[in-house]
Short mmCIF file of N, CA and C in Angstrom, two decimals:
data_model
loop_
_atom_site.label_atom_id
_atom_site.label_comp_id
_atom_site.label_asym_id
_atom_site.label_seq_id
_atom_site.Cartn_x
_atom_site.Cartn_y
_atom_site.Cartn_z
N MET A 131 76.06 -7.10 146.74
CA MET A 131 75.67 -8.28 146.01
C MET A 131 74.17 -8.37 145.80
N GLY A 132 73.39 -7.45 146.27
CA GLY A 132 71.96 -7.49 146.01
C GLY A 132 71.17 -8.23 147.07
N THR A 133 69.98 -8.68 146.67
CA THR A 133 69.05 -9.29 147.60
C THR A 133 69.52 -10.66 148.06
N HIS A 134 69.62 -10.80 149.37
CA HIS A 134 70.01 -12.07 149.99
C HIS A 134 68.76 -12.73 150.53
N THR A 135 68.55 -13.99 150.20
CA THR A 135 67.37 -14.71 150.66
C THR A 135 67.71 -16.18 150.87
N LYS A 136 66.70 -16.97 151.19
CA LYS A 136 66.94 -18.40 151.39
C LYS A 136 65.75 -19.20 150.90
N ILE A 137 66.03 -20.45 150.56
CA ILE A 137 65.03 -21.43 150.13
C ILE A 137 65.50 -22.78 150.66
N ALA A 138 64.58 -23.67 150.95
CA ALA A 138 64.97 -25.02 151.37
C ALA A 138 64.55 -26.00 150.28
N LEU A 139 65.42 -26.96 149.99
CA LEU A 139 65.16 -27.94 148.95
C LEU A 139 65.43 -29.34 149.46
N GLY A 140 64.54 -30.25 149.10
CA GLY A 140 64.72 -31.65 149.46
C GLY A 140 64.39 -32.52 148.27
N GLY A 141 65.00 -33.69 148.21
CA GLY A 141 64.70 -34.56 147.09
C GLY A 141 65.46 -35.86 147.15
N GLY A 142 66.75 -35.73 147.41
CA GLY A 142 67.59 -36.92 147.50
C GLY A 142 68.43 -36.81 148.74
N CYS A 143 69.49 -37.54 148.76
CA CYS A 143 70.42 -37.53 149.88
C CYS A 143 70.93 -36.11 150.12
N HIS A 144 70.90 -35.67 151.36
CA HIS A 144 71.33 -34.29 151.62
C HIS A 144 72.83 -34.10 151.44
N TRP A 145 73.61 -35.16 151.43
CA TRP A 145 75.04 -35.02 151.09
C TRP A 145 75.17 -34.57 149.65
N CYS A 146 74.36 -35.18 148.79
CA CYS A 146 74.38 -34.83 147.36
C CYS A 146 73.88 -33.41 147.15
N THR A 147 72.74 -33.12 147.75
CA THR A 147 72.12 -31.80 147.58
C THR A 147 73.05 -30.70 148.07
N GLU A 148 73.66 -30.93 149.23
CA GLU A 148 74.60 -29.96 149.79
C GLU A 148 75.76 -29.71 148.83
N ALA A 149 76.35 -30.77 148.30
CA ALA A 149 77.51 -30.64 147.39
C ALA A 149 77.14 -29.87 146.13
N VAL A 150 75.98 -30.15 145.57
CA VAL A 150 75.53 -29.47 144.35
C VAL A 150 75.43 -27.97 144.60
N PHE A 151 74.72 -27.57 145.65
CA PHE A 151 74.47 -26.15 145.85
C PHE A 151 75.66 -25.40 146.43
N GLN A 152 76.61 -26.10 147.07
CA GLN A 152 77.85 -25.46 147.52
C GLN A 152 78.74 -25.10 146.33
N SER A 153 78.46 -25.67 145.17
CA SER A 153 79.29 -25.47 143.98
C SER A 153 78.85 -24.28 143.13
N LEU A 154 77.89 -23.52 143.59
CA LEU A 154 77.29 -22.48 142.75
C LEU A 154 77.65 -21.07 143.18
N LYS A 155 77.88 -20.22 142.18
CA LYS A 155 78.09 -18.79 142.41
C LYS A 155 76.80 -18.21 142.99
N GLY A 156 76.95 -17.28 143.91
CA GLY A 156 75.78 -16.62 144.48
C GLY A 156 75.19 -17.34 145.67
N VAL A 157 75.65 -18.57 145.93
CA VAL A 157 75.20 -19.30 147.11
C VAL A 157 76.18 -18.99 148.24
N ASP A 158 75.66 -18.39 149.28
CA ASP A 158 76.45 -17.91 150.40
C ASP A 158 76.70 -19.02 151.42
N LYS A 159 75.66 -19.86 151.65
CA LYS A 159 75.76 -20.89 152.69
C LYS A 159 74.74 -21.97 152.39
N VAL A 160 75.10 -23.23 152.69
CA VAL A 160 74.18 -24.35 152.56
C VAL A 160 74.13 -25.06 153.91
N GLU A 161 72.95 -25.11 154.50
CA GLU A 161 72.76 -25.81 155.77
C GLU A 161 72.17 -27.18 155.47
N GLN A 162 72.90 -28.22 155.87
CA GLN A 162 72.46 -29.59 155.61
C GLN A 162 71.71 -30.13 156.82
N GLY A 163 70.58 -30.80 156.55
CA GLY A 163 69.85 -31.39 157.67
C GLY A 163 68.52 -31.98 157.25
N TYR A 164 67.52 -31.70 158.06
CA TYR A 164 66.19 -32.28 157.89
C TYR A 164 65.16 -31.17 158.01
N VAL A 165 64.18 -31.17 157.09
CA VAL A 165 63.15 -30.13 157.07
C VAL A 165 61.78 -30.79 157.21
N SER A 166 60.90 -30.10 157.93
CA SER A 166 59.51 -30.54 157.99
C SER A 166 58.64 -29.40 157.48
N SER A 167 57.46 -29.79 157.03
CA SER A 167 56.46 -28.82 156.59
C SER A 167 55.25 -28.96 157.51
N LEU A 168 54.08 -28.80 156.96
CA LEU A 168 52.86 -28.86 157.76
C LEU A 168 51.99 -30.04 157.33
N ASN A 169 50.96 -30.31 158.13
CA ASN A 169 49.94 -31.33 157.84
C ASN A 169 50.57 -32.69 157.54
N GLN A 170 50.25 -33.30 156.38
CA GLN A 170 50.76 -34.64 156.07
C GLN A 170 52.27 -34.64 155.82
N ASN A 171 52.87 -33.47 155.67
CA ASN A 171 54.32 -33.37 155.44
C ASN A 171 55.06 -32.87 156.68
N ASN A 172 54.51 -33.17 157.87
CA ASN A 172 55.10 -32.64 159.10
C ASN A 172 56.23 -33.49 159.67
N THR A 173 56.61 -34.57 158.95
CA THR A 173 57.75 -35.37 159.39
C THR A 173 59.03 -34.77 158.79
N PHE A 174 60.16 -35.05 159.42
CA PHE A 174 61.43 -34.53 158.91
C PHE A 174 61.91 -35.38 157.74
N SER A 175 62.43 -34.71 156.72
CA SER A 175 62.94 -35.35 155.52
C SER A 175 64.27 -34.67 155.17
N GLU A 176 65.21 -35.43 154.59
CA GLU A 176 66.52 -34.86 154.26
C GLU A 176 66.37 -33.67 153.32
N ALA A 177 67.09 -32.60 153.63
CA ALA A 177 66.98 -31.37 152.83
C ALA A 177 68.13 -30.43 153.18
N VAL A 178 68.19 -29.33 152.45
CA VAL A 178 69.17 -28.28 152.74
C VAL A 178 68.46 -26.93 152.69
N ILE A 179 69.00 -25.99 153.45
CA ILE A 179 68.56 -24.60 153.33
C ILE A 179 69.68 -23.87 152.59
N ILE A 180 69.31 -23.22 151.50
CA ILE A 180 70.28 -22.52 150.66
C ILE A 180 70.12 -21.01 150.86
N HIS A 181 71.19 -20.36 151.28
CA HIS A 181 71.21 -18.90 151.43
C HIS A 181 71.90 -18.37 150.17
N PHE A 182 71.21 -17.48 149.46
CA PHE A 182 71.75 -17.08 148.16
C PHE A 182 71.41 -15.63 147.82
N TYR A 183 72.14 -15.12 146.80
CA TYR A 183 71.91 -13.78 146.27
C TYR A 183 71.14 -13.91 144.96
N GLU A 184 69.90 -13.43 144.95
CA GLU A 184 69.01 -13.60 143.79
C GLU A 184 69.51 -12.93 142.52
N ASP A 185 70.29 -11.86 142.68
CA ASP A 185 70.77 -11.18 141.47
C ASP A 185 71.95 -11.93 140.84
N VAL A 186 72.56 -12.86 141.57
CA VAL A 186 73.65 -13.69 141.04
C VAL A 186 73.10 -15.01 140.52
N ILE A 187 72.20 -15.62 141.28
CA ILE A 187 71.59 -16.89 140.88
C ILE A 187 70.10 -16.84 141.26
N PRO A 188 69.24 -16.65 140.28
CA PRO A 188 67.81 -16.52 140.56
C PRO A 188 67.19 -17.83 141.08
N LEU A 189 66.10 -17.70 141.79
CA LEU A 189 65.38 -18.87 142.30
C LEU A 189 65.05 -19.85 141.18
N GLU A 190 64.68 -19.33 140.03
CA GLU A 190 64.34 -20.18 138.89
C GLU A 190 65.50 -21.12 138.53
N VAL A 191 66.72 -20.62 138.56
CA VAL A 191 67.89 -21.44 138.24
C VAL A 191 68.13 -22.48 139.33
N LEU A 192 67.98 -22.08 140.59
CA LEU A 192 68.15 -23.03 141.69
C LEU A 192 67.15 -24.18 141.57
N VAL A 193 65.90 -23.84 141.25
CA VAL A 193 64.87 -24.87 141.10
C VAL A 193 65.19 -25.77 139.91
N GLU A 194 65.61 -25.20 138.80
CA GLU A 194 65.95 -26.01 137.63
C GLU A 194 67.09 -26.98 137.96
N ILE A 195 68.12 -26.49 138.63
CA ILE A 195 69.23 -27.34 139.03
C ILE A 195 68.73 -28.45 139.96
N HIS A 196 67.89 -28.08 140.90
CA HIS A 196 67.33 -29.07 141.83
C HIS A 196 66.57 -30.17 141.09
N LEU A 197 65.76 -29.79 140.12
CA LEU A 197 64.96 -30.76 139.36
C LEU A 197 65.85 -31.73 138.57
N HIS A 198 66.99 -31.23 138.11
CA HIS A 198 67.90 -32.05 137.30
C HIS A 198 68.88 -32.89 138.14
N THR A 199 69.00 -32.59 139.43
CA THR A 199 70.01 -33.28 140.24
C THR A 199 69.41 -34.21 141.29
N HIS A 200 68.12 -34.48 141.19
CA HIS A 200 67.51 -35.56 141.99
C HIS A 200 66.38 -36.15 141.15
N LYS A 201 65.84 -37.26 141.60
CA LYS A 201 64.79 -37.95 140.83
C LYS A 201 63.45 -37.22 141.00
N SER A 202 63.32 -36.09 140.35
CA SER A 202 62.15 -35.21 140.53
C SER A 202 60.89 -35.73 139.84
N THR A 203 61.00 -36.81 139.08
CA THR A 203 59.82 -37.38 138.43
C THR A 203 59.51 -38.79 138.95
N SER A 204 60.20 -39.21 139.99
CA SER A 204 60.04 -40.58 140.50
C SER A 204 59.43 -40.59 141.89
N ASN A 205 58.28 -41.23 142.01
CA ASN A 205 57.62 -41.35 143.31
C ASN A 205 58.05 -42.67 143.96
N HIS A 206 59.36 -42.82 144.18
CA HIS A 206 59.91 -44.09 144.67
C HIS A 206 59.59 -44.33 146.15
N SER A 207 59.94 -45.50 146.62
CA SER A 207 59.57 -45.94 147.96
C SER A 207 60.27 -45.18 149.09
N MET A 208 61.31 -44.42 148.78
CA MET A 208 62.05 -43.69 149.81
C MET A 208 61.59 -42.23 149.96
N ARG A 209 60.44 -41.89 149.43
CA ARG A 209 59.99 -40.50 149.44
C ARG A 209 59.74 -39.93 150.84
N ASP A 210 59.51 -40.77 151.85
CA ASP A 210 59.36 -40.23 153.21
C ASP A 210 60.70 -39.68 153.70
N LYS A 211 61.77 -40.42 153.42
CA LYS A 211 63.11 -39.99 153.83
C LYS A 211 63.63 -38.88 152.91
N TYR A 212 63.25 -38.97 151.63
CA TYR A 212 63.71 -38.01 150.62
C TYR A 212 62.51 -37.35 149.93
N ARG A 213 61.79 -36.52 150.65
CA ARG A 213 60.64 -35.81 150.08
C ARG A 213 61.12 -34.87 148.99
N SER A 214 60.49 -34.93 147.82
CA SER A 214 60.86 -34.04 146.72
C SER A 214 60.09 -32.74 146.88
N ALA A 215 60.78 -31.71 147.37
CA ALA A 215 60.06 -30.48 147.74
C ALA A 215 60.92 -29.23 147.62
N ILE A 216 60.19 -28.14 147.44
CA ILE A 216 60.73 -26.79 147.55
C ILE A 216 60.01 -26.19 148.75
N TYR A 217 60.75 -25.92 149.82
CA TYR A 217 60.16 -25.38 151.04
C TYR A 217 60.32 -23.86 151.03
N THR A 218 59.21 -23.15 151.09
CA THR A 218 59.23 -21.70 150.95
C THR A 218 59.09 -21.00 152.30
N PHE A 219 59.61 -19.77 152.35
CA PHE A 219 59.63 -18.98 153.58
C PHE A 219 58.65 -17.82 153.57
N SER A 220 57.94 -17.62 152.45
CA SER A 220 56.95 -16.53 152.38
C SER A 220 55.92 -16.88 151.32
N GLU A 221 54.81 -16.18 151.36
CA GLU A 221 53.77 -16.39 150.36
C GLU A 221 54.24 -15.98 148.97
N ALA A 222 54.99 -14.90 148.89
CA ALA A 222 55.52 -14.44 147.60
C ALA A 222 56.47 -15.48 147.01
N GLN A 223 57.33 -16.03 147.85
CA GLN A 223 58.26 -17.05 147.39
C GLN A 223 57.50 -18.32 146.97
N GLU A 224 56.45 -18.65 147.70
CA GLU A 224 55.63 -19.81 147.35
C GLU A 224 55.02 -19.63 145.95
N MET A 225 54.46 -18.46 145.68
CA MET A 225 53.84 -18.19 144.38
C MET A 225 54.89 -18.27 143.26
N GLU A 226 56.07 -17.71 143.51
CA GLU A 226 57.14 -17.76 142.51
C GLU A 226 57.57 -19.20 142.26
N ALA A 227 57.73 -19.98 143.31
CA ALA A 227 58.16 -21.38 143.18
C ALA A 227 57.13 -22.20 142.41
N ILE A 228 55.84 -21.97 142.67
CA ILE A 228 54.78 -22.69 141.96
C ILE A 228 54.83 -22.36 140.47
N THR A 229 55.01 -21.10 140.14
CA THR A 229 55.10 -20.68 138.74
C THR A 229 56.32 -21.29 138.06
N VAL A 230 57.45 -21.24 138.71
CA VAL A 230 58.69 -21.79 138.16
C VAL A 230 58.53 -23.29 137.90
N LEU A 231 57.96 -23.99 138.87
CA LEU A 231 57.75 -25.43 138.73
C LEU A 231 56.84 -25.75 137.55
N LYS A 232 55.76 -25.00 137.42
CA LYS A 232 54.83 -25.20 136.29
C LYS A 232 55.55 -25.00 134.96
N ASN A 233 56.40 -23.99 134.89
CA ASN A 233 57.12 -23.69 133.65
C ASN A 233 58.09 -24.81 133.25
N PHE A 234 58.61 -25.54 134.22
CA PHE A 234 59.54 -26.62 133.91
C PHE A 234 58.85 -27.95 133.65
N ASN A 235 57.58 -28.06 134.03
CA ASN A 235 56.90 -29.36 133.93
C ASN A 235 56.91 -29.94 132.52
N ASN A 236 56.78 -29.10 131.51
CA ASN A 236 56.75 -29.64 130.13
C ASN A 236 58.13 -29.84 129.54
N THR A 237 59.20 -29.57 130.30
CA THR A 237 60.55 -29.80 129.80
C THR A 237 61.09 -31.17 130.21
N PHE A 238 60.32 -31.92 131.00
CA PHE A 238 60.70 -33.26 131.43
C PHE A 238 59.78 -34.27 130.76
N GLU A 239 60.32 -35.45 130.45
CA GLU A 239 59.52 -36.49 129.80
C GLU A 239 58.38 -36.95 130.69
N LYS A 240 58.66 -37.12 131.98
CA LYS A 240 57.64 -37.55 132.93
C LYS A 240 57.21 -36.36 133.78
N THR A 241 56.08 -36.51 134.45
CA THR A 241 55.55 -35.44 135.30
C THR A 241 56.44 -35.24 136.53
N ILE A 242 56.71 -33.99 136.83
CA ILE A 242 57.49 -33.64 138.02
C ILE A 242 56.60 -33.86 139.25
N ILE A 243 57.13 -34.56 140.24
CA ILE A 243 56.35 -34.81 141.46
C ILE A 243 56.74 -33.86 142.59
N THR A 244 57.74 -33.03 142.38
CA THR A 244 58.22 -32.08 143.39
C THR A 244 57.08 -31.17 143.81
N GLU A 245 56.94 -30.99 145.12
CA GLU A 245 55.87 -30.14 145.65
C GLU A 245 56.45 -28.85 146.21
N VAL A 246 55.63 -27.81 146.20
CA VAL A 246 55.98 -26.56 146.87
C VAL A 246 55.25 -26.59 148.21
N LEU A 247 56.03 -26.55 149.30
CA LEU A 247 55.47 -26.68 150.64
C LEU A 247 55.97 -25.55 151.53
N PRO A 248 55.17 -25.16 152.53
CA PRO A 248 55.65 -24.15 153.48
C PRO A 248 56.71 -24.75 154.41
N PHE A 249 57.78 -24.00 154.62
CA PHE A 249 58.82 -24.41 155.56
C PHE A 249 58.25 -24.33 156.97
N SER A 250 58.53 -25.35 157.77
CA SER A 250 58.08 -25.32 159.15
C SER A 250 59.25 -25.35 160.13
N GLU A 251 60.10 -26.38 160.00
CA GLU A 251 61.15 -26.56 160.99
C GLU A 251 62.39 -27.18 160.35
N PHE A 252 63.56 -26.90 160.94
CA PHE A 252 64.83 -27.43 160.45
C PHE A 252 65.61 -28.04 161.60
N LYS A 253 66.21 -29.18 161.35
CA LYS A 253 67.13 -29.82 162.29
C LYS A 253 68.43 -30.05 161.54
N ALA A 254 69.52 -29.46 162.02
CA ALA A 254 70.82 -29.63 161.34
C ALA A 254 71.33 -31.05 161.49
N SER A 255 72.06 -31.51 160.46
CA SER A 255 72.75 -32.80 160.54
C SER A 255 73.83 -32.70 161.60
N ARG A 256 74.25 -33.86 162.08
CA ARG A 256 75.36 -33.83 163.03
C ARG A 256 76.62 -33.34 162.31
N GLU A 257 77.46 -32.68 163.05
CA GLU A 257 78.67 -32.04 162.51
C GLU A 257 79.51 -32.99 161.65
N ALA A 258 79.62 -34.24 162.07
CA ALA A 258 80.48 -35.21 161.38
C ALA A 258 80.11 -35.42 159.91
N ILE A 259 78.84 -35.22 159.55
CA ILE A 259 78.44 -35.45 158.15
C ILE A 259 78.15 -34.16 157.39
N GLN A 260 78.29 -33.01 158.04
CA GLN A 260 78.13 -31.75 157.30
C GLN A 260 79.35 -31.54 156.40
N ASN A 261 79.15 -30.85 155.29
CA ASN A 261 80.22 -30.63 154.29
C ASN A 261 80.81 -31.97 153.84
N TYR A 262 79.93 -32.95 153.68
CA TYR A 262 80.36 -34.32 153.45
C TYR A 262 81.28 -34.45 152.23
N TYR A 263 80.86 -33.89 151.10
CA TYR A 263 81.67 -34.02 149.88
C TYR A 263 83.01 -33.29 150.02
N LYS A 264 82.99 -32.10 150.60
CA LYS A 264 84.24 -31.35 150.76
C LYS A 264 85.25 -32.10 151.63
N LYS A 265 84.74 -32.85 152.61
CA LYS A 265 85.61 -33.61 153.51
C LYS A 265 86.02 -34.96 152.93
N ASN A 266 85.19 -35.52 152.02
CA ASN A 266 85.37 -36.91 151.58
C ASN A 266 85.26 -37.11 150.07
N PRO A 267 85.87 -36.27 149.24
CA PRO A 267 85.64 -36.38 147.79
C PRO A 267 86.09 -37.72 147.19
N GLU A 268 86.99 -38.43 147.86
CA GLU A 268 87.51 -39.68 147.32
C GLU A 268 86.70 -40.91 147.75
N LYS A 269 85.74 -40.72 148.65
CA LYS A 269 84.94 -41.87 149.10
C LYS A 269 84.11 -42.42 147.94
N PRO A 270 83.91 -43.74 147.91
CA PRO A 270 83.12 -44.35 146.82
C PRO A 270 81.74 -43.73 146.65
N PHE A 271 81.06 -43.40 147.74
CA PHE A 271 79.74 -42.78 147.63
C PHE A 271 79.81 -41.48 146.83
N CYS A 272 80.81 -40.67 147.14
CA CYS A 272 80.96 -39.38 146.45
C CYS A 272 81.24 -39.58 144.97
N LYS A 273 82.14 -40.52 144.68
CA LYS A 273 82.49 -40.77 143.28
C LYS A 273 81.30 -41.31 142.50
N GLN A 274 80.51 -42.18 143.13
CA GLN A 274 79.39 -42.81 142.44
C GLN A 274 78.17 -41.91 142.31
N PHE A 275 77.83 -41.17 143.37
CA PHE A 275 76.57 -40.43 143.38
C PHE A 275 76.72 -38.91 143.22
N ILE A 276 77.76 -38.33 143.81
CA ILE A 276 77.88 -36.87 143.78
C ILE A 276 78.63 -36.39 142.54
N ASN A 277 79.72 -37.05 142.17
CA ASN A 277 80.48 -36.60 140.99
C ASN A 277 79.64 -36.48 139.72
N PRO A 278 78.72 -37.44 139.42
CA PRO A 278 77.89 -37.27 138.22
C PRO A 278 76.99 -36.02 138.29
N LYS A 279 76.53 -35.67 139.48
CA LYS A 279 75.70 -34.47 139.64
C LYS A 279 76.54 -33.21 139.40
N LEU A 280 77.77 -33.22 139.89
CA LEU A 280 78.66 -32.08 139.69
C LEU A 280 79.06 -31.95 138.23
N LYS A 281 79.22 -33.08 137.54
CA LYS A 281 79.52 -33.06 136.11
C LYS A 281 78.33 -32.46 135.34
N LEU A 282 77.11 -32.84 135.72
CA LEU A 282 75.91 -32.28 135.10
C LEU A 282 75.89 -30.75 135.27
N LEU A 283 76.27 -30.28 136.45
CA LEU A 283 76.32 -28.83 136.70
C LEU A 283 77.26 -28.14 135.71
N VAL A 284 78.46 -28.72 135.56
CA VAL A 284 79.46 -28.13 134.66
C VAL A 284 78.95 -28.17 133.22
N ASP A 285 78.33 -29.28 132.83
CA ASP A 285 77.85 -29.43 131.45
C ASP A 285 76.66 -28.54 131.13
N LYS A 286 75.72 -28.41 132.07
CA LYS A 286 74.44 -27.76 131.76
C LYS A 286 74.31 -26.35 132.38
N PHE A 287 75.03 -26.10 133.47
CA PHE A 287 74.87 -24.83 134.19
C PHE A 287 76.21 -24.15 134.46
N SER A 288 77.15 -24.29 133.53
CA SER A 288 78.53 -23.87 133.77
C SER A 288 78.67 -22.40 134.19
N LYS A 289 77.81 -21.53 133.69
CA LYS A 289 77.98 -20.11 134.05
C LYS A 289 77.68 -19.82 135.52
N TYR A 290 77.07 -20.80 136.20
CA TYR A 290 76.76 -20.63 137.64
C TYR A 290 77.71 -21.41 138.54
N VAL A 291 78.63 -22.19 137.96
CA VAL A 291 79.52 -23.02 138.77
C VAL A 291 80.75 -22.24 139.19
N ILE A 292 81.12 -22.40 140.44
CA ILE A 292 82.32 -21.71 140.99
C ILE A 292 83.55 -22.27 140.31
#
């Protein structure tokens, strides 16, 4: 299957983020939890670590999907809990993520606030809420918040949807 790598993404509720990325071809595993970075971003914020095959789904596509499936242009009051970020695991990945983000900035009406940050630490969610959508697709939260994101995937990124 080619090169296997990982990236961490944060932006909205990790139940939503987990469900979105579990629905994609080339994604091997999604770890739901909390990620911290360095300096002013050293607090834990909801995020997922995505393990994926770059030749099946490139980083650029993962970032584009991420930007479209959370409020990537809104600096709302919940940003401490839901930091809009791409957490990188290497300098090369950081450079690629910065370039990809710049390329998408002019495709959105408002400025993207998503930051590229170095990954520091991960804390997994408790078992009871992992795979939340897969366990609870009929719950009102899933129908209201996750289903529209999954519909967007089918409409805009269908060739990558399982």
